[in-house]
Coordinates of C-alpha atoms and ligand atoms in Angstrom, one line a residue:
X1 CA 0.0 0.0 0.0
X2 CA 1.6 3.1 -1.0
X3 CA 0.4 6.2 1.2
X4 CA 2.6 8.5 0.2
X5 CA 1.1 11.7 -1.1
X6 CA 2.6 13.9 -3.5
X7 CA 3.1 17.6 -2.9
X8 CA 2.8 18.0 -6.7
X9 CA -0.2 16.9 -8.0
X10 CA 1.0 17.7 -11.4
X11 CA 3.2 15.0 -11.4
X12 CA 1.1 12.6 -10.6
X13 CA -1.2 13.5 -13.7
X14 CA 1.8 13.3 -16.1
X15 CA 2.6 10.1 -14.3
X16 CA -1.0 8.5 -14.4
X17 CA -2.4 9.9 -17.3
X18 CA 0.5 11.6 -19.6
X19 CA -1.9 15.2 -19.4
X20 CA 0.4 18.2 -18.5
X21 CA -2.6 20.3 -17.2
X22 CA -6.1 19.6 -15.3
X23 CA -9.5 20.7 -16.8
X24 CA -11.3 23.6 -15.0
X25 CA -13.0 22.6 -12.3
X26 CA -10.8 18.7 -11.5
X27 CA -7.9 20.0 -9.4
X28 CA -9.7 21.5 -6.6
X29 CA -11.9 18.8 -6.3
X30 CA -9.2 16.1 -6.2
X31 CA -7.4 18.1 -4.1
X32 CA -10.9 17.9 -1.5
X33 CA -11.3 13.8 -2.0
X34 CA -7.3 13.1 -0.7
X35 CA -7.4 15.6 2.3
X36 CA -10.3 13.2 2.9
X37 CA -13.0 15.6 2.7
X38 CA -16.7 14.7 1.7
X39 CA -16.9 16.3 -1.8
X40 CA -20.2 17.2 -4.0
X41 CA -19.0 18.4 -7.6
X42 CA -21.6 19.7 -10.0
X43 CA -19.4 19.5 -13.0
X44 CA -20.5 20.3 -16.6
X45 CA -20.7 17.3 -18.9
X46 CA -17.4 16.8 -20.8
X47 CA -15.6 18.6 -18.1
X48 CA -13.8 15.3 -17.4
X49 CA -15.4 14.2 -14.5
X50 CA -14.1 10.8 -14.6
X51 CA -10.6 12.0 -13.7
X52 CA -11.7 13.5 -10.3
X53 CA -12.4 9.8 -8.9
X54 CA -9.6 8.3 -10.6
X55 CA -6.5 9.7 -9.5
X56 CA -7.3 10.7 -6.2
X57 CA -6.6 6.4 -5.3
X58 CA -2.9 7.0 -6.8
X59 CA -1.9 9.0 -4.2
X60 CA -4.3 7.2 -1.3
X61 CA -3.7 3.6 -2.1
X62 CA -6.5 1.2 -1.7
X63 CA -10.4 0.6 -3.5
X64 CA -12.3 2.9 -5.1
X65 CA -16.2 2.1 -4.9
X66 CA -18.1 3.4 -7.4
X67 CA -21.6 2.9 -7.1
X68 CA -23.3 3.7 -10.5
X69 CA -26.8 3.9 -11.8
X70 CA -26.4 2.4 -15.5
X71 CA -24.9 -1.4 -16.1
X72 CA -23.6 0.6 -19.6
X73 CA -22.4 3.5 -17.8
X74 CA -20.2 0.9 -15.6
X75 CA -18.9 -1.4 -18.9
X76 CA -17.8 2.0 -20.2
X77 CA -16.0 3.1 -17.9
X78 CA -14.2 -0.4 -16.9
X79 CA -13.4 -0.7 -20.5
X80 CA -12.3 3.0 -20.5
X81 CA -9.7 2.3 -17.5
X82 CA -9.1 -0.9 -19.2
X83 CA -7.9 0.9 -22.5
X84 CA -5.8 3.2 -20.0
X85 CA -3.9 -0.2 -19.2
X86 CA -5.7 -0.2 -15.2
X87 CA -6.0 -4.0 -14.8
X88 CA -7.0 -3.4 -11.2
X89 CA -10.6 -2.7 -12.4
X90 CA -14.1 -4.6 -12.1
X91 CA -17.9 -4.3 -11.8
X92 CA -20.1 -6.2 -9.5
X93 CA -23.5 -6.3 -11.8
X94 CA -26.0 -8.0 -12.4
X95 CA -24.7 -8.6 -15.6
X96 CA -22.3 -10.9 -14.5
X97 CA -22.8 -14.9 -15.3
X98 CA -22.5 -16.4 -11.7
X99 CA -19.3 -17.7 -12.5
X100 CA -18.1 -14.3 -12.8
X101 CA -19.7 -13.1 -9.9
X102 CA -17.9 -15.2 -7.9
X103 CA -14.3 -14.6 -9.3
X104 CA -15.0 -10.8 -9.0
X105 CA -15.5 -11.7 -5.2
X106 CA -13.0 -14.1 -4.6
X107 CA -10.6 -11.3 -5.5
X108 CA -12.2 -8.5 -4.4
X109 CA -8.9 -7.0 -2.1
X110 CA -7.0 -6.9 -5.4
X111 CA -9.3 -4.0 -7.6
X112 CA -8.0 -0.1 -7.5
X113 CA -11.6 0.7 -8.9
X114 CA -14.6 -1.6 -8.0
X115 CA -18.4 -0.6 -9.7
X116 CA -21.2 -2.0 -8.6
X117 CA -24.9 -0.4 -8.6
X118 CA -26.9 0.2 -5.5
X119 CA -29.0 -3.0 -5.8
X120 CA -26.2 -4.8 -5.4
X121 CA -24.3 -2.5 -2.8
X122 CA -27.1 -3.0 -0.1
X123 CA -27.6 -7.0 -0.5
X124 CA -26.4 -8.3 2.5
X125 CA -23.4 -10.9 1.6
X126 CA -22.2 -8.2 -0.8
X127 CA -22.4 -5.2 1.5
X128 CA -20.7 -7.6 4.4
X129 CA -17.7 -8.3 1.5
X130 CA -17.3 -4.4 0.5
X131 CA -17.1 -3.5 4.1
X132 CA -14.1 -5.9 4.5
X133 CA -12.1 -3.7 2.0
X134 CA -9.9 -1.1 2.6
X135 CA -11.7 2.0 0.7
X136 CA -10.2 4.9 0.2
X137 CA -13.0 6.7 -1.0
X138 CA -16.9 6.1 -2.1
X139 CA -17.8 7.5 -5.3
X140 CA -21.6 8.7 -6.4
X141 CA -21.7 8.8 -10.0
X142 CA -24.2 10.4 -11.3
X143 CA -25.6 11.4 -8.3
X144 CA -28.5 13.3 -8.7
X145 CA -30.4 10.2 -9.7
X146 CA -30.6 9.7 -5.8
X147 CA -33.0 12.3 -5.7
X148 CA -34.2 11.8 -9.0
X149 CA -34.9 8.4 -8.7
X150 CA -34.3 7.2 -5.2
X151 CA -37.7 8.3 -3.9
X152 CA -40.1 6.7 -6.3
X153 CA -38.0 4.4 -8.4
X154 CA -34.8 3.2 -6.8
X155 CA -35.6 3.3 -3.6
X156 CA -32.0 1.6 -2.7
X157 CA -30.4 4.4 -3.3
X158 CA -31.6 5.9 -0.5
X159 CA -30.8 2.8 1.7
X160 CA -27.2 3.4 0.9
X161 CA -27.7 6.0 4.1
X162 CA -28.5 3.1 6.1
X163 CA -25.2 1.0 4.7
X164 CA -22.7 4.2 5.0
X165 CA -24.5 4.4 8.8
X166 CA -23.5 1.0 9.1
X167 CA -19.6 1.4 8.3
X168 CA -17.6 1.7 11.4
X169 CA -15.2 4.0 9.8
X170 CA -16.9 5.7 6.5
X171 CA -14.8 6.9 4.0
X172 CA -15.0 9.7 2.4
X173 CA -17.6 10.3 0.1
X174 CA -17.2 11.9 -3.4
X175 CA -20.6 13.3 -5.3
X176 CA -20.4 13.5 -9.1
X177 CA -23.3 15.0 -11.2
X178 CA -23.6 17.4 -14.1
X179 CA -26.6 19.1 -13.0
X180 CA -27.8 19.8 -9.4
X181 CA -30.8 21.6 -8.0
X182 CA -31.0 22.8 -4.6
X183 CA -32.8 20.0 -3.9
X184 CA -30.7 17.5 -5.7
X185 CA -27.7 18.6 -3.8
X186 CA -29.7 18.5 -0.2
X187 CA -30.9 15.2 -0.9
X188 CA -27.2 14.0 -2.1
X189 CA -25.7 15.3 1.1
X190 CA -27.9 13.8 3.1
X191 CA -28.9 10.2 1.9
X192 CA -25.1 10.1 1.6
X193 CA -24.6 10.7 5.2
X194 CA -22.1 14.0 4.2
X195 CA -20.5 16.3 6.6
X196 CA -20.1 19.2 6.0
X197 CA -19.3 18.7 2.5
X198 CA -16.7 20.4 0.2
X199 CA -19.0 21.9 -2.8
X200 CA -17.7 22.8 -6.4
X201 CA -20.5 23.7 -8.4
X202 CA -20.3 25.1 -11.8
X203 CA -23.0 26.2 -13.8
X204 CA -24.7 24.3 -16.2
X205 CA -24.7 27.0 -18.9
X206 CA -23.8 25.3 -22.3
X207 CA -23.4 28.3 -24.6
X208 CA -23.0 26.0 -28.0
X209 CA -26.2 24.6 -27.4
X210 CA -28.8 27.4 -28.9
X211 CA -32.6 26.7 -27.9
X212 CA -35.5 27.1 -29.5
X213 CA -39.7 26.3 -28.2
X214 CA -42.0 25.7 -31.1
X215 CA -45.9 25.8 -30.2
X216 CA -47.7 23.5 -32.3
X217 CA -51.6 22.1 -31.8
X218 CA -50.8 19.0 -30.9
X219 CA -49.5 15.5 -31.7
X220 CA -50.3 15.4 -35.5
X221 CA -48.7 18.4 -36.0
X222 CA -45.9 17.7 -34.6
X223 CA -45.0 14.9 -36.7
X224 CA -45.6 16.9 -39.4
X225 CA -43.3 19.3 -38.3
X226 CA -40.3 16.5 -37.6
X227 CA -40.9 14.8 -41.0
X228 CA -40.5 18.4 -42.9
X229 CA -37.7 19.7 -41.1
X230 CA -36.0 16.2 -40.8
X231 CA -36.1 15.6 -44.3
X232 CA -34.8 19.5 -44.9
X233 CA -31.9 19.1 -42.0
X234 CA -29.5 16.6 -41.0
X235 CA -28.1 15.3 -37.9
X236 CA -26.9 13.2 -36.1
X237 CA -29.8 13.9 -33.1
X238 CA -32.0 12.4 -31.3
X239 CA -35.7 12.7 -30.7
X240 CA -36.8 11.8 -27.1
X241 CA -40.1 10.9 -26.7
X242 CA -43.3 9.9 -24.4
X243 CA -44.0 6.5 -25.5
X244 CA -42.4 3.2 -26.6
X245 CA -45.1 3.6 -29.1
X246 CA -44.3 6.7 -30.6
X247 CA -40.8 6.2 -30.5
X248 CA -41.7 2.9 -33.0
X249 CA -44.1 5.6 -35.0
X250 CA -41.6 8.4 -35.7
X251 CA -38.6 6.1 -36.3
X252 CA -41.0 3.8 -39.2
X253 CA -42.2 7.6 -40.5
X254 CA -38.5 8.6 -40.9
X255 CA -37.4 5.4 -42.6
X256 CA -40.0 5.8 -45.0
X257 CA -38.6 9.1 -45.8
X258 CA -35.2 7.8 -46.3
X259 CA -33.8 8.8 -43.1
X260 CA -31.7 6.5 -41.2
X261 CA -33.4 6.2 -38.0
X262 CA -34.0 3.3 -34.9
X263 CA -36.4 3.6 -31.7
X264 CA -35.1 2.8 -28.3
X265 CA -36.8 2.3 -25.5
X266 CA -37.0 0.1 -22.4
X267 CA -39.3 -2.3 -24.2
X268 CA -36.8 -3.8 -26.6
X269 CA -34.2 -7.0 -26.2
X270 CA -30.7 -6.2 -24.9
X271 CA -29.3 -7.2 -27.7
X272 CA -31.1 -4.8 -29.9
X273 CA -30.8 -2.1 -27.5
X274 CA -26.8 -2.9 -27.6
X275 CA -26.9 -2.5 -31.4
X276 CA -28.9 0.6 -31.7
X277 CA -26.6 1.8 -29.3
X278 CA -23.3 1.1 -31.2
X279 CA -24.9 2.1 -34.5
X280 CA -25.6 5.6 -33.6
X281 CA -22.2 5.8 -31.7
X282 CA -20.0 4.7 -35.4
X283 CA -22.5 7.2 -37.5
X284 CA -24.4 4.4 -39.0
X285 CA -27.7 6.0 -37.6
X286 CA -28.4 9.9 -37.8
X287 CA -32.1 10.0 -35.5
X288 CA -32.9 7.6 -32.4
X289 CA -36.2 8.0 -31.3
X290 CA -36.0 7.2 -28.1
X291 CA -37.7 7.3 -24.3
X292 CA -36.1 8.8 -21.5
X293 CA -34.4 4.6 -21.6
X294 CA -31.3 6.6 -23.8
X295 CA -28.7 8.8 -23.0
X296 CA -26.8 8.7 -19.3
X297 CA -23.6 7.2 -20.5
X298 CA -23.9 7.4 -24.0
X299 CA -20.8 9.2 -25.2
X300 CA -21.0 10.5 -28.6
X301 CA -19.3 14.1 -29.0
X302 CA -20.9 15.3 -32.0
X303 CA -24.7 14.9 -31.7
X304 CA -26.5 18.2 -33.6
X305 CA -29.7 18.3 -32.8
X306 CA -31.7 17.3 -29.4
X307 CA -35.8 17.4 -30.4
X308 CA -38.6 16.9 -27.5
X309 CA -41.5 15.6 -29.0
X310 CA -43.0 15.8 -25.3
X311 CA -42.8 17.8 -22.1
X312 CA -40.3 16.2 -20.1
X313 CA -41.2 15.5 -16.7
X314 CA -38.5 17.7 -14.8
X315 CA -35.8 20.2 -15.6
X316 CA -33.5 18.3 -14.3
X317 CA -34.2 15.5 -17.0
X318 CA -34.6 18.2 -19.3
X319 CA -31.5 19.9 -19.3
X320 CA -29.5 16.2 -19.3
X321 CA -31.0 15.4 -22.7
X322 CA -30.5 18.5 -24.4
X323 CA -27.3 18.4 -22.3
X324 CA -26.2 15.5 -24.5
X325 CA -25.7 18.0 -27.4
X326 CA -22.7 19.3 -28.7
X327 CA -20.2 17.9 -26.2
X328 CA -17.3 18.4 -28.8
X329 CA -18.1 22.0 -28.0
X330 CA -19.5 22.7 -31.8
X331 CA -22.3 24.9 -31.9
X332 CA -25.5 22.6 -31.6
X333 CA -29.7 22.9 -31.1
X334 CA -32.1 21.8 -28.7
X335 CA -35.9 21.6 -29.8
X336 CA -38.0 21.4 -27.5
X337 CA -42.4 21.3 -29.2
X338 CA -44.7 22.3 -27.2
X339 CA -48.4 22.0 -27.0
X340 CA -51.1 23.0 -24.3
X341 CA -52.3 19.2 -23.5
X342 CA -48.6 17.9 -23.2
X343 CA -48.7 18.9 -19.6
X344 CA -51.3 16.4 -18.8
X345 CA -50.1 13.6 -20.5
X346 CA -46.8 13.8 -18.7
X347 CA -48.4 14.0 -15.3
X348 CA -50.9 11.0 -15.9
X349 CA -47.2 9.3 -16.7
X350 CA -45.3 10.5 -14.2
X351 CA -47.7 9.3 -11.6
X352 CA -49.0 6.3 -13.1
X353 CA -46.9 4.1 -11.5
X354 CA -47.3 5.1 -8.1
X355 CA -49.4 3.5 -6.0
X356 CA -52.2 4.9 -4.8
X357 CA -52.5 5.5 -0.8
X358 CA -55.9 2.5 -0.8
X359 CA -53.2 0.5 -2.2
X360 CA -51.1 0.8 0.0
X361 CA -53.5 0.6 3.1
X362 CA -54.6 -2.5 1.5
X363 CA -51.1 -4.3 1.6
X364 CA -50.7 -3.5 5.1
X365 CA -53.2 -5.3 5.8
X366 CA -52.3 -8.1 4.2
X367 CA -49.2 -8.2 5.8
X368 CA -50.6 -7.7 9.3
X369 CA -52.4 -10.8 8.6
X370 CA -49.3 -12.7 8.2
X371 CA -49.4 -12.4 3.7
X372 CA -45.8 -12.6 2.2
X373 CA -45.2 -9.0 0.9
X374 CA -44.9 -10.0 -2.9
X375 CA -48.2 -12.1 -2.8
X376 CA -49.9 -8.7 -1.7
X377 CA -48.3 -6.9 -3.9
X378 CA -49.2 -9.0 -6.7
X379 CA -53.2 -9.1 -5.7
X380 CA -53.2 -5.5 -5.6
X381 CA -51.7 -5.7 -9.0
X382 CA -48.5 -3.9 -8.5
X383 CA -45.9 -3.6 -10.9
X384 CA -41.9 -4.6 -9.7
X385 CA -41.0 -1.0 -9.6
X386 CA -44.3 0.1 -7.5
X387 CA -44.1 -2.6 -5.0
X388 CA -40.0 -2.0 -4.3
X389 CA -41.4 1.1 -3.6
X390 CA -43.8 0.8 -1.6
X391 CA -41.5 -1.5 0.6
X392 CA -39.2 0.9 0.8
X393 CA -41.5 3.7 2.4
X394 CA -43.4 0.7 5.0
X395 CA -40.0 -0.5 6.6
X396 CA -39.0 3.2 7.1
X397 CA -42.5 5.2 8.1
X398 CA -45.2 2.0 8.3
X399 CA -48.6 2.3 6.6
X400 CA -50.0 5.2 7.2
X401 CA -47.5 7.0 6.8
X402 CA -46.2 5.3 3.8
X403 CA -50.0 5.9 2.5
X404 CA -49.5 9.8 2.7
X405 CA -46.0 9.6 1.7
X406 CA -47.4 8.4 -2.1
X407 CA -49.6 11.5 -2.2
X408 CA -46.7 13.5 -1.5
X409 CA -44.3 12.1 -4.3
X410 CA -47.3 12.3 -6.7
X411 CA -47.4 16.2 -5.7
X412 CA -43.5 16.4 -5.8
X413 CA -44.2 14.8 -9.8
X414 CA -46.4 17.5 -10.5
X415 CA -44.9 20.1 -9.5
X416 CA -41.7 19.5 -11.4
X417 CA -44.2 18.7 -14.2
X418 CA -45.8 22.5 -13.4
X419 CA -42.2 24.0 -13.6
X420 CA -41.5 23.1 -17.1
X421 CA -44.8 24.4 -18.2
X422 CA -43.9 27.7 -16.2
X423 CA -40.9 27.3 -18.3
X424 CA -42.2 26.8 -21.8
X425 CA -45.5 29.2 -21.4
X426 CA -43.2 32.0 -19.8
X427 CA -41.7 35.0 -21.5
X428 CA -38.2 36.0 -22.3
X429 CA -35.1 34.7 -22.7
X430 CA -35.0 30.5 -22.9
X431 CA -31.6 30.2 -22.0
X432 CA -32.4 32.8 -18.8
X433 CA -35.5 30.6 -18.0
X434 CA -34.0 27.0 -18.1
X435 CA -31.0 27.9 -16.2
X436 CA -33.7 29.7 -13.9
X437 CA -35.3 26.7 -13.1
X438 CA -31.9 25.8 -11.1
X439 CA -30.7 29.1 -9.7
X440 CA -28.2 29.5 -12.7
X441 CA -28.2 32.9 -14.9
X442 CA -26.5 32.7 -18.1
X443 CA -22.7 33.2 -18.4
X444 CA -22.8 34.8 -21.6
X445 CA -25.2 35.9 -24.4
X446 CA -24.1 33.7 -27.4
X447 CA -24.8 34.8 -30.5
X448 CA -26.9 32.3 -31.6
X449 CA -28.9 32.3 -28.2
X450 CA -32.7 31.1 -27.9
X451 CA -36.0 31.4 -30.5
X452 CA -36.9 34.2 -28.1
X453 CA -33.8 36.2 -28.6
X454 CA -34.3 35.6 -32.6
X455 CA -32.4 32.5 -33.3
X456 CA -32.8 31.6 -36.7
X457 CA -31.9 27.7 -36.7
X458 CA -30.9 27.5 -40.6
X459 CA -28.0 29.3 -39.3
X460 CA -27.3 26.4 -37.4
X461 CA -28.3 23.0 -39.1
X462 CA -27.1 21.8 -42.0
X463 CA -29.4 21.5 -45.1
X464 CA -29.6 17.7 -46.8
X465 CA -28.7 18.9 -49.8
X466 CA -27.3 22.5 -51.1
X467 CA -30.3 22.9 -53.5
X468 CA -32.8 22.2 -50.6
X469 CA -30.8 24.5 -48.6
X470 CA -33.1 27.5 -48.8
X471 CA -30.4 30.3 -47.4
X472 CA -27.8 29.4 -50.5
X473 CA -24.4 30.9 -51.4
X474 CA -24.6 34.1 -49.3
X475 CA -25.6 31.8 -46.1
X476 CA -22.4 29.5 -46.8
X477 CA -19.9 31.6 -44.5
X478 CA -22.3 32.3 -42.1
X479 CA -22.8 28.7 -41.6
X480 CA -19.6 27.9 -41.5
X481 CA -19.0 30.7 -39.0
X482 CA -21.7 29.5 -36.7
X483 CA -20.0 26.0 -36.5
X484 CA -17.3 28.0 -34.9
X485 CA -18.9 30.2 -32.5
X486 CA -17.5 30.1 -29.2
X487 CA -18.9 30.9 -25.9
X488 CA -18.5 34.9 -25.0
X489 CA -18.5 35.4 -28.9
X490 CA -20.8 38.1 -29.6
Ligands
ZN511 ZN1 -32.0 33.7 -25.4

């Protein structure tokens, strides 16, 4: 075990990765994880994140455990480190045939950098393994999906508070995200037992992605508006979506318009998921149609053009997807079509899942009468998700409380839901309001801002062809230009 620490943290970046320099933003906050501080980092996406929680275990010696919300999140980064030559790497998944499982156990002291998801964190053998290790640190990766998700979806994220309560002598804890409300950052700190915690939050502004609302009637229109100005622009983009459904409808519509495009959602095989996946990452597919399913993880630098065919059910999940825009920094557009009814079609989805508080009332008493959990679940027709759920929020607050606590994360659904129609029915500047929506004001005023401050998108998309390209010769430079517009340009 090598605890010596360098003075010079320079070095040990030449040394570990071959970079002279950090990004803005990674220094400080490795600096915070190896004076053992617990650190929350709101980090912009491509601000090299990943390099925070990796070299800090150079200087400490000992496991990393990163707990991940994405089995594809976790391959890519073990087969990033791999391709770095770190052989001390694994992930305890799900994925993994039971063979595997048990090899990654059996040598479990041996791994710098050890995934797993919070499933598999909080199951007992496991946990009792992971506590046997000498960690140097914890790492949340993505983090705001604890308050995203933990409350009404992924409810053992939050028992990770329980399991870092358990630890005689915690680790540090280091919070990664690229976009933090208030909230999210209260709820991370909290479920993940912080004290006092070092923050370094920078603001989620992304200047190259220009924004524009169009208000259309409703659903037909709007796939008359994608078909025209698919068939006028290109790509690479993607189109997220309510449905499974309509993600199937729009991507057989674009086909038959000669546009390479795929649907992804959470409905389809593994395998085909897999292939969509690697087909839009080598260029082979310029549109995915996809459900909320697609994105965390997916790293593909040069995607043009984000569309919402829907009202997305929070900022927070808003300003991820059109977040996964230009990330090579080229000027790029986010879409987002709006209609008045959207707003009650995502809240009859957001809370359709949830049970209701009769439900609820209804399994405890089938449990006081001695009825296995899963059977009651089951009769009152629950769905996997629901009933984790459920389960989660009776161990910690009992029935009735659990019963009012299901009315509460319906409200806490709609309200997010009533922010982003605040947000697309509001005046003014998008870029101002988005940003608003977290507490963020812009940095700059790029030139090619919002539809409100007179974005003209043709500036920005590139035609299909140069004779369909209605802006021409004169347009040519300006195009070009606007590929090259940089944040603060004016
Ligand atoms: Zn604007």
């Amino acid at each position: 075990m090598d605890m010596t620490i360098p003075v010079n943290l320079d070095s040990l970046l030449k040394q570990v990765t071959g970079f002279d320099e950090f990004r803005a933003g990674q220094e400080e906050v490795i600096r915070s994880v190896i004076r053992g501080r617990d650190t929350i980092a709101v980090l912009p996406t491509g601000a090299g994140k990943s390099l925070c929680y990796q070299l800090p275990v150079h200087a400490l010696g000992g496991t990393v455990l990163i707990v991940s919300p994405l089995l594809s999140l976790m391959e890519d980064q073990v087969a990033q480190l791999k391709m770095q030559g770190e052989k001390r790497v694994a992930a305890l998944n799900s994925f993994l045939a039971p063979k595997e499982r048990a090899e990654v156990l059996a040598n479990l002291g041996s791994y710098r950098f050890l995934f797993t998801s919070p499933e598999m964190l909080v199951q007992p053998h496991i946990s009792k393994r992971i506590k046997q290790l000498r960690i140097a640190y914890i790492v949340a990766d993505e983090a705001h999906c604890i308050s995203q998700w933990g409350f009404d979806f992924r409810p053992d994220y939050l028992r990770m508070r329980d399991w870092l309560g358990n630890m005689e002598d915690r680790p540090p804890v280091l919070a990664l995200t690229a976009t933090a409300s208030e909230k999210a950052i209260r709820d991370i700190a909290d479920y993940l037992l912080m004290e006092q915690p070092e923050l370094f939050i920078h603001t989620p502004d992304r200047p190259n992605i220009a924004m524009e609302l169009i208000r259309l009637s409703g659903r037909e229109e709007k796939t008359e508006w994608l078909l025209d100005h698919l068939s006028q622009w290109k790509g690479p983009g993607i189109i997220y979506v309510q449905s499974r459904k309509r993600a199937e409808e729009l991507a057989g519509l674009l086909r038959s318009r000669q546009i390479v495009a795929a649907a992804f959602h959470a409905g389809m095989e593994g395998e085909d998921r897999i292939l969509v996946q690697q087909q839009f990452l080598n260029g082979e597919l310029e549109w995915i149609c996809a459900t909320n399913a697609f994105g965390m993880g997916i790293n593909k630098p040069d995607i043009r053009w984000i569309v919402h065919d829907h009202l997305p059910s929070s900022a927070a999940q808003y300003i991820q997807e059109i977040g996964r825009s230009g990330r090579d920094g080229r000027q790029s557009l986010a879409t987002l079509l709006y209609s008045e009814g959207d707003a009650d079609t995502a809240a009859f989805i957001a809370t359709d899942d949830l049970p209701e508080p009769e439900t609820v009332h209804f399994i405890g008493k089938c449990v006081a009468e001695g009825m296995d959990i899963r059977e009651a679940g089951e009769r009152a027709g629950l769905s996997e998700t629901a009933l984790r759920v459920v389960s989660y929020w009776m161990d910690r607050l009992g029935t009735e409380q659990a019963a009012i606590q299901m009315d509460r994360l319906a409200d806490t659904k709609r309200e997010e839901i009533f922010s982003m129609v605040r947000f697309a029915e509001g005046a003014g500047c998008l870029r101002s309001r988005a940003l608003g929506l977290f507490g963020y004001s812009p940095t700059v005023r790029p030139a090619l801002c919002c539809s409100e401050c007179g974005l003209d998108s043709s500036r920005i998309l590139i035609g299909r062809t140069a004779a369909r390209n209605s802006s021409g010769l004169l347009g040519w430079r300006e195009r070009i230009n606007s590929l090259f517009v940089v944040s603060g340009e004016e």
